[in-house]
Amino acid sequence: MIKTPHPIYNLQFALVCMSSLLFSASFNMLIPELPSYLSSMGGAEYKGFIIALFTLTAGISRPFSGRLTDTLGRVPVMAFGSFVCFICGFLYPILGSIAGFLFLRLIHGFSTGFKPTATAAYVADIIPKERWGEALGFHGLCFSIGMAIGPAIGSTVTLYYSIDVLFYISSAFALLSILILMNMKETLKQKQRFSISLLKISRKDIIAIEVLPAALITFLSYIAYGTILTLIPDWTQHLGISNKGLFFIVFTISSLLIRFLAGRASDKYGRTRVITVGLFLLVIALFILGFANTFMGFLLGSVAYGIATGVLSPALNAWTVDMSHPDHRGKAMATMYIALEAGIGLGALLSGWFYHDIITRVPTLLYASAGIAFLGFLYMLDRLKKTKILKV
């Protein structure tokens, strides 16, 4: 009797993907416009904090979101993440000072600290192990669509209306994400009622030791993303490109199809091989962006970066799930995301500090990010060689 493949493209999977798309668009539509917005308030020297503060609370909240995902349930934790985006969108126009803005960036970070952790655990619950790479790749594709349409919407709305309208639209997208979650079935079988004791975190709740290799590579590869989030809007303007969201649109579109294919490739050929290829492509992409001083060079770098992240992201997610304990998937995903946020935050903070609105420093920072990603490439090459030796 022929075994029928598990139908991964069902209603629950479609709902979680759509919720993630709207959530991603909600906070990503703000990113291209925030540096100019902060500068208009007289806070140009704090540009590095736009991403760094966001990722700081995202990273700090990961152990809590991992614990709550494994005890309270996947759906409530996802809903809380979207709810934070919903609230912050309304507060940005009200807290119109530099201090108020930076405070909101700190609070806004709780959104990505909670929702992606629970979402990854939810997907792993409803998809069979042999198709985790494919499913997480497709989910990442949907998240990336949000990353593509978000900046496009953000720049267009700000150009024709105002940034305050943009903030309100961001809240509307987050609300739609929450409404979708209300129609999803919980997958955690042994749920607990919420109590303050669930927020008490011990050292063993913070890091899942078994997934540290995936966390290390995530950290090294996402330092570049922190650098890009901080510098690319200004670099885009320097090259004479009016739409500051163009890079995010191009790199996300180029990553869409490759994410799905890379996920399936990691299921077939192994996570280590695919991640090694992805890191090599990342190094090349960052050098292209650093050398780019024309519109076409900028587009080429954007496409190359999209392909690199499209290869890396689903394979890293699936590798983390592979190494995780079934009862502690929330903690495992939280560990990976702590590394991700730490990488983005460190990249944003250091690049913002060194950049200081001196545009000629941008290529140097991109090359430095490439060097850090190359360290990850060497580490994966070593793991790949050891794996081959063990097989022999």
Short mmCIF file of N, CA, C and O in Angstrom, two decimals, residues 112-237:
data_model
loop_
_atom_site.label_atom_id
_atom_site.label_comp_id
_atom_site.label_asym_id
_atom_site.label_seq_id
_atom_site.Cartn_x
_atom_site.Cartn_y
_atom_site.Cartn_z
N THR A 112 8.05 40.93 18.19
CA THR A 112 8.82 39.86 17.54
C THR A 112 9.46 38.92 18.56
O THR A 112 9.93 37.85 18.21
N GLY A 113 9.47 39.35 19.83
CA GLY A 113 9.95 38.45 20.88
C GLY A 113 8.97 37.33 21.17
O GLY A 113 9.36 36.26 21.64
N PHE A 114 7.70 37.56 20.86
CA PHE A 114 6.67 36.57 21.18
C PHE A 114 6.14 35.83 19.95
O PHE A 114 6.14 34.60 19.92
N LYS A 115 5.68 36.53 18.95
CA LYS A 115 4.96 35.85 17.87
C LYS A 115 5.77 34.82 17.08
O LYS A 115 5.32 33.68 16.91
N PRO A 116 6.97 35.15 16.57
CA PRO A 116 7.70 34.15 15.78
C PRO A 116 8.06 32.88 16.55
O PRO A 116 8.08 31.79 15.98
N THR A 117 8.34 33.02 17.85
CA THR A 117 8.67 31.84 18.67
C THR A 117 7.52 30.86 18.68
O THR A 117 7.69 29.65 18.42
N ALA A 118 6.32 31.35 18.98
CA ALA A 118 5.14 30.49 19.05
C ALA A 118 4.74 29.99 17.67
O ALA A 118 4.27 28.86 17.52
N THR A 119 4.94 30.83 16.65
CA THR A 119 4.56 30.44 15.29
C THR A 119 5.38 29.24 14.81
O THR A 119 4.84 28.29 14.23
N ALA A 120 6.70 29.29 15.03
CA ALA A 120 7.56 28.18 14.60
C ALA A 120 7.19 26.89 15.30
O ALA A 120 7.17 25.81 14.69
N ALA A 121 6.86 26.98 16.61
CA ALA A 121 6.44 25.79 17.36
C ALA A 121 5.11 25.26 16.83
O ALA A 121 4.90 24.04 16.73
N TYR A 122 4.22 26.17 16.47
CA TYR A 122 2.90 25.79 15.94
C TYR A 122 3.06 25.03 14.61
O TYR A 122 2.43 23.99 14.40
N VAL A 123 3.90 25.57 13.73
CA VAL A 123 4.13 24.92 12.43
C VAL A 123 4.73 23.53 12.63
O VAL A 123 4.32 22.56 11.98
N ALA A 124 5.69 23.40 13.55
CA ALA A 124 6.31 22.09 13.82
C ALA A 124 5.29 21.10 14.38
O ALA A 124 5.40 19.89 14.15
N ASP A 125 4.29 21.61 15.11
CA ASP A 125 3.24 20.74 15.67
C ASP A 125 2.34 20.15 14.59
O ASP A 125 1.92 18.99 14.69
N ILE A 126 2.01 20.93 13.57
CA ILE A 126 1.01 20.49 12.60
C ILE A 126 1.61 19.87 11.34
O ILE A 126 0.87 19.40 10.47
N ILE A 127 2.96 19.87 11.24
CA ILE A 127 3.63 19.34 10.05
C ILE A 127 4.51 18.16 10.44
O ILE A 127 5.22 18.21 11.45
N PRO A 128 4.49 17.07 9.65
CA PRO A 128 5.36 15.93 9.96
C PRO A 128 6.84 16.28 9.79
O PRO A 128 7.20 17.15 8.99
N LYS A 129 7.68 15.61 10.57
CA LYS A 129 9.11 15.94 10.64
C LYS A 129 9.79 15.95 9.28
O LYS A 129 10.63 16.80 9.01
N GLU A 130 9.43 15.00 8.42
CA GLU A 130 10.13 14.88 7.15
C GLU A 130 9.82 16.04 6.19
O GLU A 130 10.43 16.15 5.13
N ARG A 131 8.89 16.92 6.57
CA ARG A 131 8.56 18.05 5.70
C ARG A 131 8.70 19.39 6.43
O ARG A 131 8.14 20.40 6.00
N TRP A 132 9.43 19.40 7.53
CA TRP A 132 9.62 20.64 8.28
C TRP A 132 10.33 21.70 7.43
O TRP A 132 9.95 22.87 7.45
N GLY A 133 11.36 21.31 6.71
CA GLY A 133 12.08 22.27 5.89
C GLY A 133 11.19 22.92 4.85
O GLY A 133 11.20 24.15 4.67
N GLU A 134 10.39 22.12 4.16
CA GLU A 134 9.48 22.63 3.14
C GLU A 134 8.45 23.57 3.76
O GLU A 134 8.19 24.66 3.24
N ALA A 135 7.84 23.13 4.87
CA ALA A 135 6.78 23.92 5.50
C ALA A 135 7.32 25.24 6.06
O ALA A 135 6.72 26.31 5.88
N LEU A 136 8.46 25.18 6.75
CA LEU A 136 9.04 26.40 7.29
C LEU A 136 9.55 27.31 6.18
O LEU A 136 9.53 28.54 6.33
N GLY A 137 9.96 26.72 5.07
CA GLY A 137 10.35 27.52 3.92
C GLY A 137 9.16 28.26 3.33
O GLY A 137 9.25 29.44 3.00
N PHE A 138 8.02 27.58 3.23
CA PHE A 138 6.82 28.22 2.69
C PHE A 138 6.30 29.28 3.64
O PHE A 138 5.87 30.36 3.23
N HIS A 139 6.34 28.97 4.96
CA HIS A 139 5.93 29.97 5.94
C HIS A 139 6.85 31.20 5.88
O HIS A 139 6.40 32.34 5.94
N GLY A 140 8.15 30.94 5.73
CA GLY A 140 9.10 32.04 5.59
C GLY A 140 8.83 32.86 4.34
O GLY A 140 9.02 34.08 4.33
N LEU A 141 8.36 32.19 3.29
CA LEU A 141 7.99 32.89 2.06
C LEU A 141 6.87 33.89 2.35
O LEU A 141 6.92 35.04 1.90
N CYS A 142 5.87 33.45 3.11
CA CYS A 142 4.75 34.33 3.45
C CYS A 142 5.21 35.49 4.33
O CYS A 142 4.78 36.64 4.15
N PHE A 143 6.08 35.19 5.29
CA PHE A 143 6.64 36.24 6.15
C PHE A 143 7.41 37.25 5.30
O PHE A 143 7.36 38.45 5.53
N SER A 144 8.11 36.74 4.29
CA SER A 144 8.90 37.60 3.41
C SER A 144 8.03 38.46 2.52
O SER A 144 8.41 39.59 2.18
N ILE A 145 6.88 37.95 2.13
CA ILE A 145 5.95 38.77 1.36
C ILE A 145 5.53 39.98 2.20
O ILE A 145 5.43 41.10 1.69
N GLY A 146 5.31 39.74 3.49
CA GLY A 146 5.00 40.85 4.40
C GLY A 146 6.15 41.84 4.45
O GLY A 146 5.95 43.06 4.48
N MET A 147 7.39 41.31 4.45
CA MET A 147 8.57 42.18 4.47
C MET A 147 8.69 42.98 3.18
O MET A 147 9.25 44.08 3.19
N ALA A 148 8.15 42.45 2.08
CA ALA A 148 8.23 43.14 0.79
C ALA A 148 7.15 44.21 0.66
O ALA A 148 7.43 45.35 0.31
N ILE A 149 5.91 43.84 0.98
CA ILE A 149 4.82 44.81 0.81
C ILE A 149 4.84 45.87 1.90
O ILE A 149 4.37 46.99 1.69
N GLY A 150 5.39 45.51 3.07
CA GLY A 150 5.42 46.46 4.17
C GLY A 150 6.17 47.74 3.83
O GLY A 150 5.59 48.84 3.86
N PRO A 151 7.48 47.65 3.49
CA PRO A 151 8.22 48.87 3.13
C PRO A 151 7.62 49.60 1.93
O PRO A 151 7.66 50.84 1.88
N ALA A 152 7.09 48.85 0.96
CA ALA A 152 6.47 49.50 -0.21
C ALA A 152 5.28 50.34 0.22
O ALA A 152 5.11 51.48 -0.22
N ILE A 153 4.44 49.77 1.09
CA ILE A 153 3.29 50.50 1.61
C ILE A 153 3.75 51.69 2.45
O ILE A 153 3.23 52.81 2.32
N GLY A 154 4.76 51.45 3.29
CA GLY A 154 5.24 52.50 4.18
C GLY A 154 5.75 53.71 3.44
O GLY A 154 5.37 54.86 3.75
N SER A 155 6.59 53.50 2.44
CA SER A 155 7.14 54.62 1.69
C SER A 155 6.07 55.34 0.88
O SER A 155 6.08 56.58 0.79
N THR A 156 5.13 54.59 0.31
CA THR A 156 4.06 55.19 -0.49
C THR A 156 3.12 56.03 0.37
O THR A 156 2.77 57.16 0.01
N VAL A 157 2.72 55.48 1.51
CA VAL A 157 1.81 56.20 2.41
C VAL A 157 2.46 57.48 2.92
O VAL A 157 1.83 58.54 2.96
N THR A 158 3.72 57.40 3.32
CA THR A 158 4.42 58.57 3.84
C THR A 158 4.61 59.63 2.76
O THR A 158 4.51 60.84 3.02
N LEU A 159 4.84 59.19 1.52
CA LEU A 159 5.04 60.10 0.40
C LEU A 159 3.77 60.88 0.07
O LEU A 159 3.81 62.09 -0.17
N TYR A 160 2.61 60.19 0.09
CA TYR A 160 1.36 60.83 -0.34
C TYR A 160 0.50 61.32 0.83
O TYR A 160 -0.39 62.16 0.62
N TYR A 161 0.73 60.80 2.01
CA TYR A 161 -0.09 61.22 3.16
C TYR A 161 0.84 61.74 4.27
O TYR A 161 1.32 62.85 4.19
N SER A 162 1.06 60.95 5.28
CA SER A 162 1.97 61.36 6.36
C SER A 162 2.42 60.13 7.12
O SER A 162 1.82 59.05 7.01
N ILE A 163 3.45 60.29 7.94
CA ILE A 163 3.94 59.15 8.70
C ILE A 163 2.96 58.75 9.80
O ILE A 163 2.90 57.59 10.20
N ASP A 164 2.15 59.70 10.28
CA ASP A 164 1.13 59.37 11.28
C ASP A 164 0.11 58.40 10.69
O ASP A 164 -0.31 57.43 11.35
N VAL A 165 -0.29 58.62 9.45
CA VAL A 165 -1.21 57.70 8.77
C VAL A 165 -0.56 56.33 8.64
O VAL A 165 -1.22 55.29 8.80
N LEU A 166 0.74 56.33 8.37
CA LEU A 166 1.47 55.06 8.27
C LEU A 166 1.40 54.29 9.59
O LEU A 166 1.19 53.07 9.59
N PHE A 167 1.58 54.96 10.70
CA PHE A 167 1.51 54.31 12.00
C PHE A 167 0.14 53.65 12.21
O PHE A 167 0.05 52.53 12.71
N TYR A 168 -0.91 54.35 11.82
CA TYR A 168 -2.27 53.80 12.01
C TYR A 168 -2.52 52.60 11.10
O TYR A 168 -3.18 51.63 11.50
N ILE A 169 -1.99 52.65 9.89
CA ILE A 169 -2.13 51.51 8.97
C ILE A 169 -1.37 50.30 9.51
O ILE A 169 -1.82 49.15 9.40
N SER A 170 -0.22 50.55 10.13
CA SER A 170 0.54 49.48 10.78
C SER A 170 -0.31 48.78 11.84
O SER A 170 -0.33 47.55 11.93
N SER A 171 -1.03 49.56 12.63
CA SER A 171 -1.92 48.99 13.64
C SER A 171 -3.03 48.17 13.02
O SER A 171 -3.42 47.12 13.54
N ALA A 172 -3.57 48.65 11.89
CA ALA A 172 -4.66 47.94 11.21
C ALA A 172 -4.21 46.56 10.73
O ALA A 172 -4.94 45.57 10.86
N PHE A 173 -2.99 46.47 10.20
CA PHE A 173 -2.46 45.18 9.75
C PHE A 173 -2.30 44.23 10.94
O PHE A 173 -2.59 43.03 10.83
N ALA A 174 -1.83 44.76 12.07
CA ALA A 174 -1.66 43.93 13.26
C ALA A 174 -3.01 43.41 13.75
O ALA A 174 -3.13 42.26 14.20
N LEU A 175 -4.04 44.26 13.68
CA LEU A 175 -5.38 43.84 14.11
C LEU A 175 -5.90 42.70 13.23
O LEU A 175 -6.49 41.74 13.75
N LEU A 176 -5.68 42.78 11.93
CA LEU A 176 -6.10 41.70 11.04
C LEU A 176 -5.38 40.39 11.39
O LEU A 176 -5.97 39.32 11.33
N SER A 177 -4.11 40.50 11.76
CA SER A 177 -3.35 39.32 12.17
C SER A 177 -3.97 38.67 13.40
O SER A 177 -4.08 37.44 13.48
N ILE A 178 -4.41 39.49 14.34
CA ILE A 178 -5.05 38.97 15.56
C ILE A 178 -6.38 38.29 15.24
O ILE A 178 -6.70 37.22 15.77
N LEU A 179 -7.17 38.89 14.36
CA LEU A 179 -8.48 38.33 14.00
C LEU A 179 -8.33 36.95 13.37
O LEU A 179 -9.15 36.05 13.60
N ILE A 180 -7.28 36.76 12.57
CA ILE A 180 -7.02 35.45 11.98
C ILE A 180 -6.68 34.43 13.06
O ILE A 180 -7.15 33.29 13.03
N LEU A 181 -5.86 34.83 14.03
CA LEU A 181 -5.45 33.93 15.10
C LEU A 181 -6.64 33.44 15.92
O LEU A 181 -6.61 32.34 16.47
N MET A 182 -7.67 34.24 16.01
CA MET A 182 -8.85 33.87 16.80
C MET A 182 -9.58 32.67 16.20
O MET A 182 -10.38 32.02 16.88
N ASN A 183 -9.31 32.35 14.94
CA ASN A 183 -9.96 31.22 14.26
C ASN A 183 -9.05 29.99 14.16
O ASN A 183 -9.37 29.05 13.44
N MET A 184 -7.94 30.00 14.89
CA MET A 184 -7.00 28.89 14.81
C MET A 184 -7.11 27.97 16.02
O MET A 184 -7.34 28.43 17.14
N LYS A 185 -6.92 26.68 15.79
CA LYS A 185 -6.99 25.68 16.86
C LYS A 185 -5.66 25.60 17.59
O LYS A 185 -4.60 25.61 16.98
N GLU A 186 -5.73 25.50 18.91
CA GLU A 186 -4.52 25.34 19.72
C GLU A 186 -3.95 23.93 19.52
O GLU A 186 -4.69 22.96 19.44
N THR A 187 -2.62 23.83 19.43
CA THR A 187 -1.98 22.54 19.20
C THR A 187 -1.27 21.99 20.44
O THR A 187 -0.88 20.82 20.44
N LEU A 188 -1.09 22.82 21.48
CA LEU A 188 -0.47 22.33 22.71
C LEU A 188 -1.48 21.50 23.49
O LEU A 188 -2.54 21.99 23.88
N LYS A 189 -1.17 20.24 23.71
CA LYS A 189 -2.14 19.33 24.31
C LYS A 189 -2.32 19.54 25.81
O LYS A 189 -3.45 19.48 26.32
N GLN A 190 -1.24 19.75 26.51
CA GLN A 190 -1.34 19.92 27.96
C GLN A 190 -1.12 21.40 28.33
O GLN A 190 -0.04 21.82 28.73
N LYS A 191 -2.19 22.17 28.19
CA LYS A 191 -2.12 23.60 28.46
C LYS A 191 -2.28 23.88 29.96
O LYS A 191 -2.93 23.13 30.67
N GLN A 192 -1.70 24.98 30.38
CA GLN A 192 -1.87 25.46 31.74
C GLN A 192 -2.55 26.82 31.73
O GLN A 192 -2.46 27.56 30.76
N ARG A 193 -3.23 27.13 32.83
CA ARG A 193 -3.80 28.47 32.95
C ARG A 193 -2.70 29.45 33.30
O ARG A 193 -1.73 29.10 33.98
N PHE A 194 -2.88 30.69 32.85
CA PHE A 194 -1.84 31.68 33.13
C PHE A 194 -1.76 32.00 34.61
O PHE A 194 -2.76 32.17 35.29
N SER A 195 -0.53 32.07 35.09
CA SER A 195 -0.27 32.50 36.47
C SER A 195 1.09 33.19 36.48
O SER A 195 1.92 32.98 35.59
N ILE A 196 1.31 34.01 37.48
CA ILE A 196 2.56 34.75 37.58
C ILE A 196 3.77 33.82 37.65
O ILE A 196 4.86 34.13 37.18
N SER A 197 3.55 32.63 38.20
CA SER A 197 4.66 31.67 38.33
C SER A 197 5.23 31.26 36.97
O SER A 197 6.40 30.87 36.87
N LEU A 198 4.40 31.35 35.92
CA LEU A 198 4.87 31.00 34.57
C LEU A 198 5.90 31.99 34.06
O LEU A 198 6.64 31.70 33.12
N LEU A 199 5.94 33.17 34.67
CA LEU A 199 6.89 34.20 34.25
C LEU A 199 8.20 34.13 35.01
O LEU A 199 9.11 34.92 34.76
N LYS A 200 8.27 33.20 35.95
CA LYS A 200 9.51 33.02 36.70
C LYS A 200 10.46 32.14 35.88
O LYS A 200 10.16 30.97 35.62
N ILE A 201 11.56 32.72 35.47
CA ILE A 201 12.49 32.05 34.57
C ILE A 201 13.76 31.66 35.31
O ILE A 201 14.38 32.47 36.00
N SER A 202 14.14 30.39 35.18
CA SER A 202 15.41 29.93 35.73
C SER A 202 16.43 29.84 34.60
O SER A 202 16.09 29.98 33.43
N ARG A 203 17.67 29.59 34.95
CA ARG A 203 18.72 29.51 33.93
C ARG A 203 18.44 28.43 32.90
O ARG A 203 18.76 28.59 31.71
N LYS A 204 17.85 27.33 33.33
CA LYS A 204 17.59 26.24 32.39
C LYS A 204 16.47 26.57 31.40
O LYS A 204 16.32 25.89 30.38
N ASP A 205 15.68 27.63 31.69
CA ASP A 205 14.60 28.02 30.79
C ASP A 205 15.06 29.00 29.71
O ASP A 205 14.32 29.27 28.77
N ILE A 206 16.27 29.51 29.84
CA ILE A 206 16.71 30.56 28.94
C ILE A 206 17.27 30.00 27.64
O ILE A 206 16.91 30.44 26.54
N ILE A 207 18.14 29.03 27.74
CA ILE A 207 18.85 28.51 26.56
C ILE A 207 18.65 27.01 26.42
O ILE A 207 18.79 26.26 27.38
N ALA A 208 18.31 26.58 25.19
CA ALA A 208 18.27 25.15 24.87
C ALA A 208 19.65 24.78 24.33
O ALA A 208 19.99 25.11 23.18
N ILE A 209 20.44 24.13 25.16
CA ILE A 209 21.84 23.83 24.82
C ILE A 209 21.95 23.04 23.52
O ILE A 209 22.89 23.24 22.73
N GLU A 210 20.98 22.17 23.28
CA GLU A 210 21.07 21.27 22.13
C GLU A 210 21.03 21.99 20.78
O GLU A 210 21.43 21.44 19.75
N VAL A 211 20.52 23.24 20.75
CA VAL A 211 20.41 23.95 19.47
C VAL A 211 21.44 25.07 19.33
O VAL A 211 21.33 25.93 18.44
N LEU A 212 22.46 25.07 20.16
CA LEU A 212 23.47 26.14 20.12
C LEU A 212 24.20 26.26 18.77
O LEU A 212 24.52 27.37 18.35
N PRO A 213 24.51 25.14 18.07
CA PRO A 213 25.15 25.32 16.76
C PRO A 213 24.31 26.16 15.79
O PRO A 213 24.84 27.04 15.11
N ALA A 214 23.00 25.89 15.76
CA ALA A 214 22.12 26.69 14.89
C ALA A 214 22.04 28.13 15.37
O ALA A 214 21.99 29.07 14.56
N ALA A 215 22.05 28.32 16.69
CA ALA A 215 22.00 29.67 17.26
C ALA A 215 23.25 30.47 16.90
O ALA A 215 23.17 31.66 16.58
N LEU A 216 24.41 29.82 16.93
CA LEU A 216 25.66 30.50 16.60
C LEU A 216 25.65 31.01 15.16
O LEU A 216 26.00 32.17 14.89
N ILE A 217 25.24 30.16 14.23
CA ILE A 217 25.20 30.55 12.82
C ILE A 217 24.17 31.64 12.60
O ILE A 217 24.38 32.58 11.82
N THR A 218 23.05 31.55 13.29
CA THR A 218 22.02 32.58 13.19
C THR A 218 22.58 33.93 13.63
O THR A 218 22.39 34.95 12.97
N PHE A 219 23.30 33.92 14.75
CA PHE A 219 23.90 35.15 15.28
C PHE A 219 24.88 35.77 14.28
O PHE A 219 24.81 36.96 13.97
N LEU A 220 25.79 34.95 13.75
CA LEU A 220 26.82 35.46 12.85
C LEU A 220 26.23 35.98 11.54
O LEU A 220 26.73 36.95 10.97
N SER A 221 25.17 35.35 11.06
CA SER A 221 24.60 35.76 9.78
C SER A 221 23.68 36.97 9.90
O SER A 221 23.55 37.75 8.94
N TYR A 222 23.07 37.17 11.07
CA TYR A 222 22.11 38.28 11.21
C TYR A 222 22.74 39.58 11.69
O TYR A 222 22.05 40.61 11.75
N ILE A 223 24.02 39.58 12.01
CA ILE A 223 24.71 40.84 12.27
C ILE A 223 24.62 41.72 11.02
O ILE A 223 24.42 42.94 11.10
N ALA A 224 24.74 41.10 9.87
CA ALA A 224 24.65 41.84 8.60
C ALA A 224 23.28 42.48 8.44
O ALA A 224 23.17 43.61 7.92
N TYR A 225 22.24 41.79 8.87
CA TYR A 225 20.89 42.33 8.70
C TYR A 225 20.70 43.57 9.58
O TYR A 225 20.04 44.54 9.17
N GLY A 226 21.26 43.55 10.79
CA GLY A 226 21.20 44.73 11.65
C GLY A 226 21.89 45.92 11.01
O GLY A 226 21.41 47.05 11.08
N THR A 227 23.02 45.65 10.38
CA THR A 227 23.76 46.70 9.68
C THR A 227 22.94 47.26 8.53
O THR A 227 22.84 48.47 8.33
N ILE A 228 22.33 46.37 7.77
CA ILE A 228 21.53 46.77 6.61
C ILE A 228 20.30 47.58 7.03
O ILE A 228 19.98 48.62 6.43
N LEU A 229 19.61 47.14 8.06
CA LEU A 229 18.42 47.87 8.52
C LEU A 229 18.76 49.29 8.93
O LEU A 229 17.96 50.22 8.74
N THR A 230 19.94 49.48 9.48
CA THR A 230 20.36 50.79 9.95
C THR A 230 20.86 51.69 8.83
O THR A 230 20.57 52.90 8.82
N LEU A 231 21.56 51.12 7.85
CA LEU A 231 22.27 51.93 6.87
C LEU A 231 21.60 52.03 5.50
O LEU A 231 21.75 53.05 4.81
N ILE A 232 20.89 51.00 5.10
CA ILE A 232 20.37 50.95 3.73
C ILE A 232 19.43 52.10 3.39
O ILE A 232 19.48 52.63 2.26
N PRO A 233 18.52 52.54 4.29
CA PRO A 233 17.68 53.68 3.91
C PRO A 233 18.49 54.91 3.51
O PRO A 233 18.19 55.56 2.49
N ASP A 234 19.54 55.24 4.26
CA ASP A 234 20.40 56.38 3.91
C ASP A 234 21.22 56.10 2.66
O ASP A 234 21.44 56.99 1.83
N TRP A 235 21.70 54.86 2.52
CA TRP A 235 22.49 54.48 1.35
C TRP A 235 21.63 54.56 0.08
O TRP A 235 22.10 54.98 -0.97
N THR A 236 20.37 54.17 0.21
CA THR A 236 19.43 54.26 -0.91
C THR A 236 19.27 55.71 -1.36
O THR A 236 19.33 56.03 -2.55
N GLN A 237 19.08 56.59 -0.39
CA GLN A 237 18.92 58.02 -0.68
C GLN A 237 20.20 58.59 -1.29
O GLN A 237 20.14 59.41 -2.22
#
